[in-house]
Tab-separated table of C-alpha atoms and ligand atoms in Angstrom:
chain	number	residue	atom	x	y	z
W	1	MET	CA	7.128	-25.207	-17.910
W	2	ILE	CA	4.624	-26.197	-20.675
W	3	ILE	CA	5.875	-27.304	-24.115
W	4	VAL	CA	3.348	-27.235	-26.820
W	5	LEU	CA	4.036	-29.762	-29.590
W	6	LYS	CA	3.265	-29.073	-33.227
W	7	LYS	CA	0.245	-31.112	-34.914
W	8	SER	CA	1.015	-34.955	-35.332
W	9	PRO	CA	4.361	-34.878	-33.570
W	10	ASP	CA	6.905	-37.694	-34.606
W	11	LEU	CA	6.944	-40.338	-31.854
W	12	ASP	CA	10.743	-40.736	-31.715
W	13	GLN	CA	11.183	-37.118	-31.505
W	14	ILE	CA	8.882	-36.878	-28.604
W	15	ASP	CA	10.945	-39.643	-27.048
W	16	ARG	CA	14.086	-37.813	-27.789
W	17	LEU	CA	13.167	-34.472	-26.276
W	18	THR	CA	11.608	-36.207	-23.073
W	19	ASP	CA	14.722	-38.308	-22.572
W	20	TRP	CA	16.802	-35.212	-22.633
W	21	LEU	CA	14.444	-33.608	-20.231
W	22	LYS	CA	14.642	-36.397	-17.799
W	23	SER	CA	18.555	-36.250	-18.121
W	24	LEU	CA	18.390	-32.782	-16.607
W	25	GLY	CA	16.270	-34.333	-13.659
W	26	VAL	CA	13.098	-33.222	-14.067
W	27	GLY	CA	9.873	-34.999	-14.378
W	28	ILE	CA	7.418	-34.948	-17.583
W	29	HIS	CA	3.904	-35.156	-17.635
W	30	LEU	CA	2.138	-35.695	-21.384
W	31	SER	CA	-1.071	-34.707	-22.217
W	32	GLU	CA	-2.755	-35.655	-25.369
W	33	GLY	CA	-5.449	-33.615	-26.706
W	34	ALA	CA	-7.836	-34.074	-29.588
W	35	THR	CA	-5.631	-31.725	-31.533
W	36	GLN	CA	-2.324	-31.017	-29.349
W	37	VAL	CA	-0.032	-32.610	-27.384
W	38	ILE	CA	1.324	-30.969	-24.318
W	39	LEU	CA	4.305	-31.756	-22.190
W	40	GLY	CA	4.456	-30.360	-18.559
W	41	VAL	CA	8.020	-30.328	-17.298
W	42	ILE	CA	7.915	-30.684	-13.181
W	43	GLY	CA	10.508	-30.263	-11.127
W	44	ASP	CA	13.678	-27.828	-10.872
W	45	THR	CA	13.155	-25.856	-14.518
W	46	SER	CA	15.848	-23.487	-13.616
W	47	VAL	CA	18.255	-25.936	-14.920
W	48	VAL	CA	16.366	-26.173	-18.130
W	49	ASP	CA	17.608	-24.177	-20.971
W	50	ILE	CA	14.484	-22.880	-23.111
W	51	ASP	CA	16.192	-22.043	-26.132
W	52	MET	CA	17.420	-25.859	-26.222
W	53	ILE	CA	13.803	-27.093	-26.175
W	54	ARG	CA	13.160	-24.758	-29.134
W	55	ARG	CA	15.826	-26.560	-30.925
W	56	PHE	CA	13.290	-29.504	-31.398
W	57	ASP	CA	11.647	-29.434	-34.655
W	58	ILE	CA	8.233	-30.594	-32.912
W	59	VAL	CA	8.274	-27.952	-30.399
W	60	GLU	CA	5.490	-25.167	-31.185
W	61	ASP	CA	5.833	-23.052	-28.253
W	62	VAL	CA	7.420	-23.205	-24.891
W	63	LYS	CA	6.366	-20.941	-21.489
W	64	ARG	CA	7.939	-20.978	-18.157
W	65	ILE	CA	5.679	-21.094	-15.259
W	66	GLN	CA	8.510	-20.884	-12.773
W	67	GLU	CA	11.001	-18.324	-12.738
W	68	PRO	CA	14.408	-19.184	-13.854
W	69	TYR	CA	16.410	-18.245	-10.734
W	70	LYS	CA	16.259	-20.669	-7.564
W	71	ASN	CA	18.913	-19.607	-5.002
W	72	ALA	CA	17.329	-15.958	-5.196
W	73	ASN	CA	13.883	-17.043	-5.389
W	74	ARG	CA	11.688	-16.204	-2.415
W	75	LYS	CA	9.339	-19.118	-3.146
W	76	PHE	CA	12.189	-21.585	-1.925
W	77	HIS	CA	13.310	-19.071	0.822
W	78	PRO	CA	10.426	-17.437	2.540
W	79	ASP	CA	12.345	-15.501	5.252
W	80	ASP	CA	14.328	-12.181	4.366
W	81	LEU	CA	17.758	-12.845	4.158
W	82	ILE	CA	19.834	-10.584	6.569
W	83	VAL	CA	23.380	-9.915	5.113
W	84	ASN	CA	26.183	-9.681	7.602
W	85	ILE	CA	28.607	-6.710	7.253
W	86	GLY	CA	31.917	-6.934	9.295
W	87	SER	CA	31.436	-8.312	12.465
W	88	ASP	CA	28.533	-6.015	13.828
W	89	VAL	CA	26.559	-4.764	11.037
W	90	SER	CA	23.607	-6.176	9.418
W	91	LEU	CA	21.419	-5.351	6.412
W	92	GLY	CA	17.664	-6.732	5.460
W	93	GLY	CA	15.432	-8.472	7.620
W	94	GLY	CA	14.406	-5.624	9.376
W	95	HIS	CA	17.885	-4.040	9.605
W	96	PHE	CA	17.915	-0.721	7.835
W	97	GLN	CA	21.401	0.941	6.823
W	98	MET	CA	22.138	4.363	5.116
W	99	ILE	CA	25.594	4.165	3.418
W	100	ALA	CA	27.263	7.193	2.418
W	101	GLY	CA	30.445	8.682	0.797
W	102	PRO	CA	31.876	10.606	-1.967
W	103	CYS	CA	31.433	9.159	-5.872
W	104	SER	CA	35.154	8.979	-5.985
W	105	VAL	CA	37.845	8.923	-3.529
W	106	GLU	CA	40.125	12.281	-4.505
W	107	SER	CA	42.537	12.353	-1.372
W	108	GLU	CA	43.344	11.346	2.333
W	109	GLU	CA	41.916	14.347	3.549
W	110	GLN	CA	38.775	14.211	1.666
W	111	ILE	CA	37.901	10.672	2.503
W	112	CYS	CA	38.752	11.094	5.961
W	113	LEU	CA	36.789	14.187	6.415
W	114	ILE	CA	33.650	12.804	4.936
W	115	ALA	CA	33.997	9.652	6.646
W	116	GLU	CA	33.821	11.199	9.974
W	117	SER	CA	30.984	13.637	9.182
W	118	VAL	CA	28.837	10.796	7.842
W	119	LYS	CA	29.837	8.873	10.672
W	120	LYS	CA	28.266	11.491	13.203
W	121	SER	CA	24.986	11.054	11.002
W	122	GLY	CA	24.393	7.322	11.890
W	123	VAL	CA	26.309	5.901	8.861
W	124	ARG	CA	28.111	2.561	9.366
W	125	VAL	CA	29.163	1.957	5.959
W	126	LEU	CA	31.328	4.134	3.965
W	127	ARG	CA	31.206	4.477	0.048
W	128	GLY	CA	33.855	5.523	-2.004
W	129	GLY	CA	34.957	4.575	-5.704
W	130	ALA	CA	38.638	3.991	-6.433
W	131	PHE	CA	37.978	1.988	-9.793
W	132	LYS	CA	35.780	4.248	-11.749
W	133	PRO	CA	33.540	3.288	-14.730
W	134	ARG	CA	33.323	6.323	-16.635
W	135	THR	CA	31.558	7.186	-19.669
W	136	SER	CA	34.465	9.321	-21.117
W	137	PRO	CA	38.099	7.840	-21.135
W	138	TYR	CA	39.268	11.642	-20.519
W	139	SER	CA	37.400	11.723	-17.495
W	140	PHE	CA	38.725	11.035	-14.046
W	141	GLN	CA	39.193	7.143	-13.545
W	142	GLY	CA	39.673	7.252	-9.813
W	143	LEU	CA	42.785	6.645	-7.633
W	144	ARG	CA	42.560	2.943	-8.302
W	145	ALA	CA	44.774	0.806	-6.051
W	146	ALA	CA	45.951	3.982	-4.343
W	147	GLY	CA	42.364	4.909	-3.631
W	148	ILE	CA	41.361	1.354	-2.015
W	149	GLU	CA	44.508	2.269	0.429
W	150	LEU	CA	42.993	5.720	1.477
W	151	LEU	CA	39.607	3.822	2.038
W	152	LEU	CA	41.250	1.486	4.214
W	153	LYS	CA	42.901	4.248	5.979
W	154	ALA	CA	39.398	5.734	6.470
W	155	LYS	CA	38.329	2.546	7.580
W	156	GLU	CA	41.205	2.490	10.152
W	157	LYS	CA	40.432	6.213	11.458
W	158	THR	CA	36.744	5.904	12.004
W	159	GLY	CA	35.426	2.110	12.191
W	160	LEU	CA	33.692	2.503	9.429
W	161	TYR	CA	32.979	-0.558	6.918
W	162	ILE	CA	33.676	-0.118	3.359
W	163	VAL	CA	31.981	-0.405	0.175
W	164	THR	CA	33.815	0.190	-3.211
W	165	GLU	CA	33.186	-0.928	-6.922
W	166	ILE	CA	35.104	-3.718	-8.633
W	167	MET	CA	35.201	-3.545	-12.464
W	168	ASP	CA	37.456	-6.334	-13.263
W	169	ILE	CA	38.494	-9.663	-12.173
W	170	SER	CA	42.160	-8.780	-11.957
W	171	GLN	CA	41.263	-5.795	-9.451
W	172	LEU	CA	40.123	-8.839	-6.888
W	173	PRO	CA	43.493	-8.986	-4.616
W	174	TYR	CA	42.902	-5.151	-3.770
W	175	PHE	CA	39.682	-6.007	-2.347
W	176	GLU	CA	40.863	-8.476	0.477
W	177	ASN	CA	40.078	-5.780	3.350
W	178	ILE	CA	36.860	-4.140	1.704
W	179	ASP	CA	33.761	-5.109	3.423
W	180	ILE	CA	31.303	-5.303	0.530
W	181	ILE	CA	32.104	-5.355	-3.154
W	182	GLN	CA	30.050	-3.431	-5.381
W	183	VAL	CA	29.248	-4.550	-9.009
W	184	GLY	CA	28.413	-1.037	-10.848
W	185	ALA	CA	25.236	-0.763	-13.250
W	186	ARG	CA	27.607	-1.342	-15.975
W	187	ASN	CA	29.124	-4.894	-14.991
W	188	MET	CA	25.595	-6.203	-13.711
W	189	GLN	CA	26.045	-8.759	-16.622
W	190	ASN	CA	29.809	-9.269	-16.527
W	191	PHE	CA	29.281	-12.992	-16.047
W	192	GLU	CA	32.550	-13.830	-15.473
W	193	LEU	CA	33.042	-11.110	-12.645
W	194	LEU	CA	29.874	-12.534	-11.174
W	195	LYS	CA	30.970	-16.214	-10.972
W	196	GLU	CA	34.173	-15.284	-9.378
W	197	LEU	CA	32.572	-12.948	-6.756
W	198	GLY	CA	30.430	-16.133	-6.337
W	199	HIS	CA	33.557	-17.972	-5.084
W	200	THR	CA	34.172	-15.067	-2.255
W	201	GLN	CA	32.995	-14.984	0.923
W	202	LYS	CA	32.300	-11.145	1.064
W	203	PRO	CA	28.929	-9.478	0.756
W	204	ILE	CA	28.179	-8.193	-2.694
W	205	LEU	CA	26.437	-5.081	-3.712
W	206	LEU	CA	24.695	-5.611	-7.014
W	207	LYS	CA	23.354	-2.628	-8.879
W	208	ARG	CA	20.736	-2.845	-11.537
W	209	GLY	CA	22.035	-1.973	-14.810
W	210	LEU	CA	20.773	0.938	-17.050
W	211	ALA	CA	18.508	-1.230	-19.044
W	212	ASN	CA	17.957	-4.308	-17.421
W	213	THR	CA	14.650	-5.750	-16.171
W	214	LEU	CA	14.132	-7.180	-12.576
W	215	GLU	CA	14.448	-10.798	-13.713
W	216	GLU	CA	17.800	-10.125	-15.388
W	217	LEU	CA	18.816	-8.400	-12.009
W	218	LEU	CA	17.678	-11.667	-10.244
W	219	MET	CA	19.661	-13.877	-12.733
W	220	SER	CA	22.595	-11.833	-12.021
W	221	ALA	CA	22.429	-12.641	-8.480
W	222	GLU	CA	21.617	-16.073	-9.112
W	223	TYR	CA	25.252	-16.054	-10.895
W	224	ILE	CA	26.917	-15.067	-7.526
W	225	MET	CA	24.793	-17.421	-5.284
W	226	SER	CA	25.073	-20.518	-7.275
W	227	GLY	CA	28.896	-20.207	-6.900
W	228	GLY	CA	28.278	-20.177	-3.145
W	229	ASN	CA	28.099	-16.634	-1.739
W	230	GLU	CA	24.296	-15.992	-0.952
W	231	GLN	CA	25.347	-12.799	0.570
W	232	VAL	CA	23.869	-10.345	-2.191
W	233	ILE	CA	22.312	-7.031	-1.792
W	234	LEU	CA	20.390	-5.542	-4.702
W	235	CYS	CA	20.553	-1.812	-5.525
W	236	GLU	CA	17.932	-0.085	-7.731
W	237	ARG	CA	19.761	3.050	-9.013
W	238	GLY	CA	17.391	4.180	-11.672
W	239	ILE	CA	17.151	2.978	-15.166
W	240	ARG	CA	17.111	4.815	-18.621
W	241	THR	CA	13.958	6.080	-20.007
W	242	PHE	CA	13.083	8.883	-22.503
W	243	GLU	CA	12.714	11.215	-19.758
W	244	THR	CA	16.054	13.886	-19.476
W	245	ALA	CA	15.027	15.972	-16.578
W	246	THR	CA	16.710	13.567	-14.403
W	247	ARG	CA	19.949	11.390	-15.072
W	248	ASN	CA	17.795	8.229	-14.901
W	249	THR	CA	14.212	7.417	-13.779
W	250	LEU	CA	14.033	5.844	-10.316
W	251	ASP	CA	12.086	2.734	-10.492
W	252	ILE	CA	10.218	2.760	-6.960
W	253	SER	CA	7.965	-0.178	-8.180
W	254	ALA	CA	10.948	-2.282	-8.380
W	255	ILE	CA	11.150	-2.437	-4.444
W	256	PRO	CA	7.897	-3.952	-3.567
W	257	MET	CA	8.172	-5.902	-6.900
W	258	LEU	CA	11.714	-7.390	-5.833
W	259	LYS	CA	10.396	-7.956	-2.193
W	260	ASN	CA	7.938	-10.413	-3.542
W	261	LEU	CA	10.231	-12.008	-5.995
W	262	THR	CA	13.056	-12.328	-3.763
W	263	HIS	CA	14.271	-12.551	-0.080
W	264	LEU	CA	17.537	-10.484	-0.644
W	265	PRO	CA	17.583	-7.143	0.869
W	266	ILE	CA	17.213	-4.052	-1.791
W	267	ILE	CA	18.745	-0.636	-0.853
W	268	VAL	CA	18.270	2.357	-3.308
W	269	ASP	CA	20.716	5.020	-4.607
W	270	PRO	CA	18.766	8.179	-5.147
W	271	SER	CA	22.126	10.098	-6.037
W	272	HIS	CA	22.682	8.103	-9.597
W	273	ALA	CA	18.874	7.796	-10.210
W	274	THR	CA	18.161	11.078	-9.949
W	275	GLY	CA	21.766	13.004	-10.680
W	276	LEU	CA	20.454	15.996	-8.793
W	277	SER	CA	21.306	16.910	-5.112
W	278	HIS	CA	17.947	18.520	-4.708
W	279	LEU	CA	15.660	15.215	-5.503
W	280	VAL	CA	17.913	13.017	-3.281
W	281	HIS	CA	15.949	13.536	-0.204
W	282	PRO	CA	12.352	13.133	-1.570
W	283	MET	CA	13.523	10.028	-3.497
W	284	ALA	CA	15.068	8.681	-0.471
W	285	LEU	CA	11.886	9.110	1.398
W	286	ALA	CA	9.766	7.454	-1.262
W	287	ALA	CA	12.276	4.566	-1.092
W	288	VAL	CA	11.757	3.886	2.436
W	289	ALA	CA	8.224	4.136	2.132
W	290	ALA	CA	8.113	1.654	-0.694
W	291	GLY	CA	10.005	-0.568	1.871
W	292	ALA	CA	13.656	-0.366	0.733
W	293	ASP	CA	16.238	-1.766	2.912
W	294	GLY	CA	18.668	0.864	3.203
W	295	LEU	CA	20.073	3.573	0.935
W	296	ILE	CA	23.271	4.657	-0.918
W	297	ILE	CA	23.962	8.237	-0.997
W	298	GLU	CA	26.843	10.395	-2.389
W	299	VAL	CA	28.347	12.893	0.009
W	300	HIS	CA	30.785	15.506	-0.802
W	301	ASN	CA	32.766	18.310	1.366
W	302	ASP	CA	32.911	20.315	-1.893
W	303	PRO	CA	30.246	19.212	-4.398
W	304	VAL	CA	31.425	21.978	-6.806
W	305	HIS	CA	35.055	20.822	-6.939
W	306	ALA	CA	34.216	17.095	-6.576
W	307	LEU	CA	35.986	15.029	-9.378
W	308	CYS	CA	33.015	13.128	-10.272
W	309	ASP	CA	29.101	13.574	-9.483
W	310	GLY	CA	29.324	16.798	-7.817
W	311	LYS	CA	25.616	17.967	-9.015
W	312	GLN	CA	24.162	15.060	-7.265
W	313	SER	CA	26.329	14.929	-4.147
W	314	LEU	CA	24.840	16.196	-0.848
W	315	THR	CA	27.425	18.384	1.678
W	316	PRO	CA	27.855	16.868	4.959
W	317	GLN	CA	25.243	19.234	6.460
W	318	ILE	CA	22.324	18.762	4.063
W	319	PHE	CA	23.116	14.728	4.445
W	320	GLU	CA	22.698	15.166	8.160
W	321	GLN	CA	19.440	16.759	7.548
W	322	VAL	CA	18.345	13.721	5.363
W	323	ALA	CA	19.536	11.064	7.595
W	324	GLN	CA	17.711	12.639	10.742
W	325	SER	CA	14.416	12.905	8.524
W	326	ILE	CA	14.742	8.949	7.376
W	327	GLN	CA	15.499	8.094	10.824
W	328	GLN	CA	11.994	9.552	11.872
W	329	ILE	CA	10.339	6.986	9.841
W	330	ARG	CA	12.821	4.177	9.528
W	331	PRO	CA	15.642	3.985	12.390
W	332	PHE	CA	18.854	2.736	11.514
W	333	SER	CA	19.443	-0.564	13.138
W	334	TRP	CA	23.081	-1.117	13.851
W	335	LYS	CA	23.551	-4.085	16.119
W	336	ARG	CA	23.379	-7.771	14.716
W	337	GLU	CA	20.709	-10.022	16.672
M	401	PEP	C1	28.738	4.437	-8.225
M	401	PEP	O1	28.021	3.790	-7.312
M	401	PEP	O2	29.480	5.029	-8.289
M	401	PEP	C2	28.364	4.225	-9.856
M	401	PEP	C3	29.183	4.167	-10.697
M	401	PEP	O3	27.168	3.743	-9.707
M	401	PEP	P1	26.016	2.729	-10.918
M	401	PEP	O4	26.838	1.869	-11.317
M	401	PEP	O5	24.916	2.969	-10.452
M	401	PEP	O6	26.266	4.060	-12.177
M	402	MN	MN1	28.981	8.514	-8.483
């Protein structure tokens, strides 16, 4: 981190600034030029709040050289992180997974039917929303606790692992037997929720917010990881742009960019990214070509009558074709090494 001081800075103020920085555990290197004094801050600068530096009157400008995240930073963790799901499934570090299931759990018959069919296509993790974040309070809000029970029934019947979304800390007790906790796009910056999930030992599927940068996504992962839970899977699910033909715009470049910045696995959700079922297959292929560690795809046995996101849901038959075509270029890896 570089701090540029204003001309002729007060020496007492320089001392106060450097003493405060040193108290945070970082080192200071002072360079005095003909017209300007510059402080180089060395060490772990992720603990330094840049706005706190700007409060000092003598400071003209501050620039970060190092990213503000440490736990999620590939620089400090060169090897890909492998996330362990249940007792025998891995994701990341060469292990590719396809997660599939309905947007929302609607009934026991529906979730079990979809679970059986996606399992036949090679899926090991079933998705299904119980607590649903909906734009309108008048839309179907999910079966909530009863939906979790139905997911657990599907787990029992099929042996599939379960990923489902949490919307509030108070719902955490329902997630005891859930294998991956999803933090949806709308909650990516619910910091209290992230902190609490940092104290759990379950894998967290963290979706990128509708209008969030990659750095913000990684800072949210940092919230979870700094609490002690390193098992974070990132998910690119499309961002909001001026384009209206698709529900969101899938940021494919986010995949190789995140691969550079972090060792965490990255999966892609082509269903929410496009909002249209016929775009799911091409975008899934694009995501895999760009290096994604997995896909999460919405599948419904009767998309026309789905209570949520039918337009972007694949039938089990179409999903089977997509899964086969993905397997040809990126075989699913089931077993943990
Ligand atoms: C979902 O996966 O069901 C969902 C609501 O996704 P997102 O948070 O990405 O909108
Ligand atoms: Mn959905």
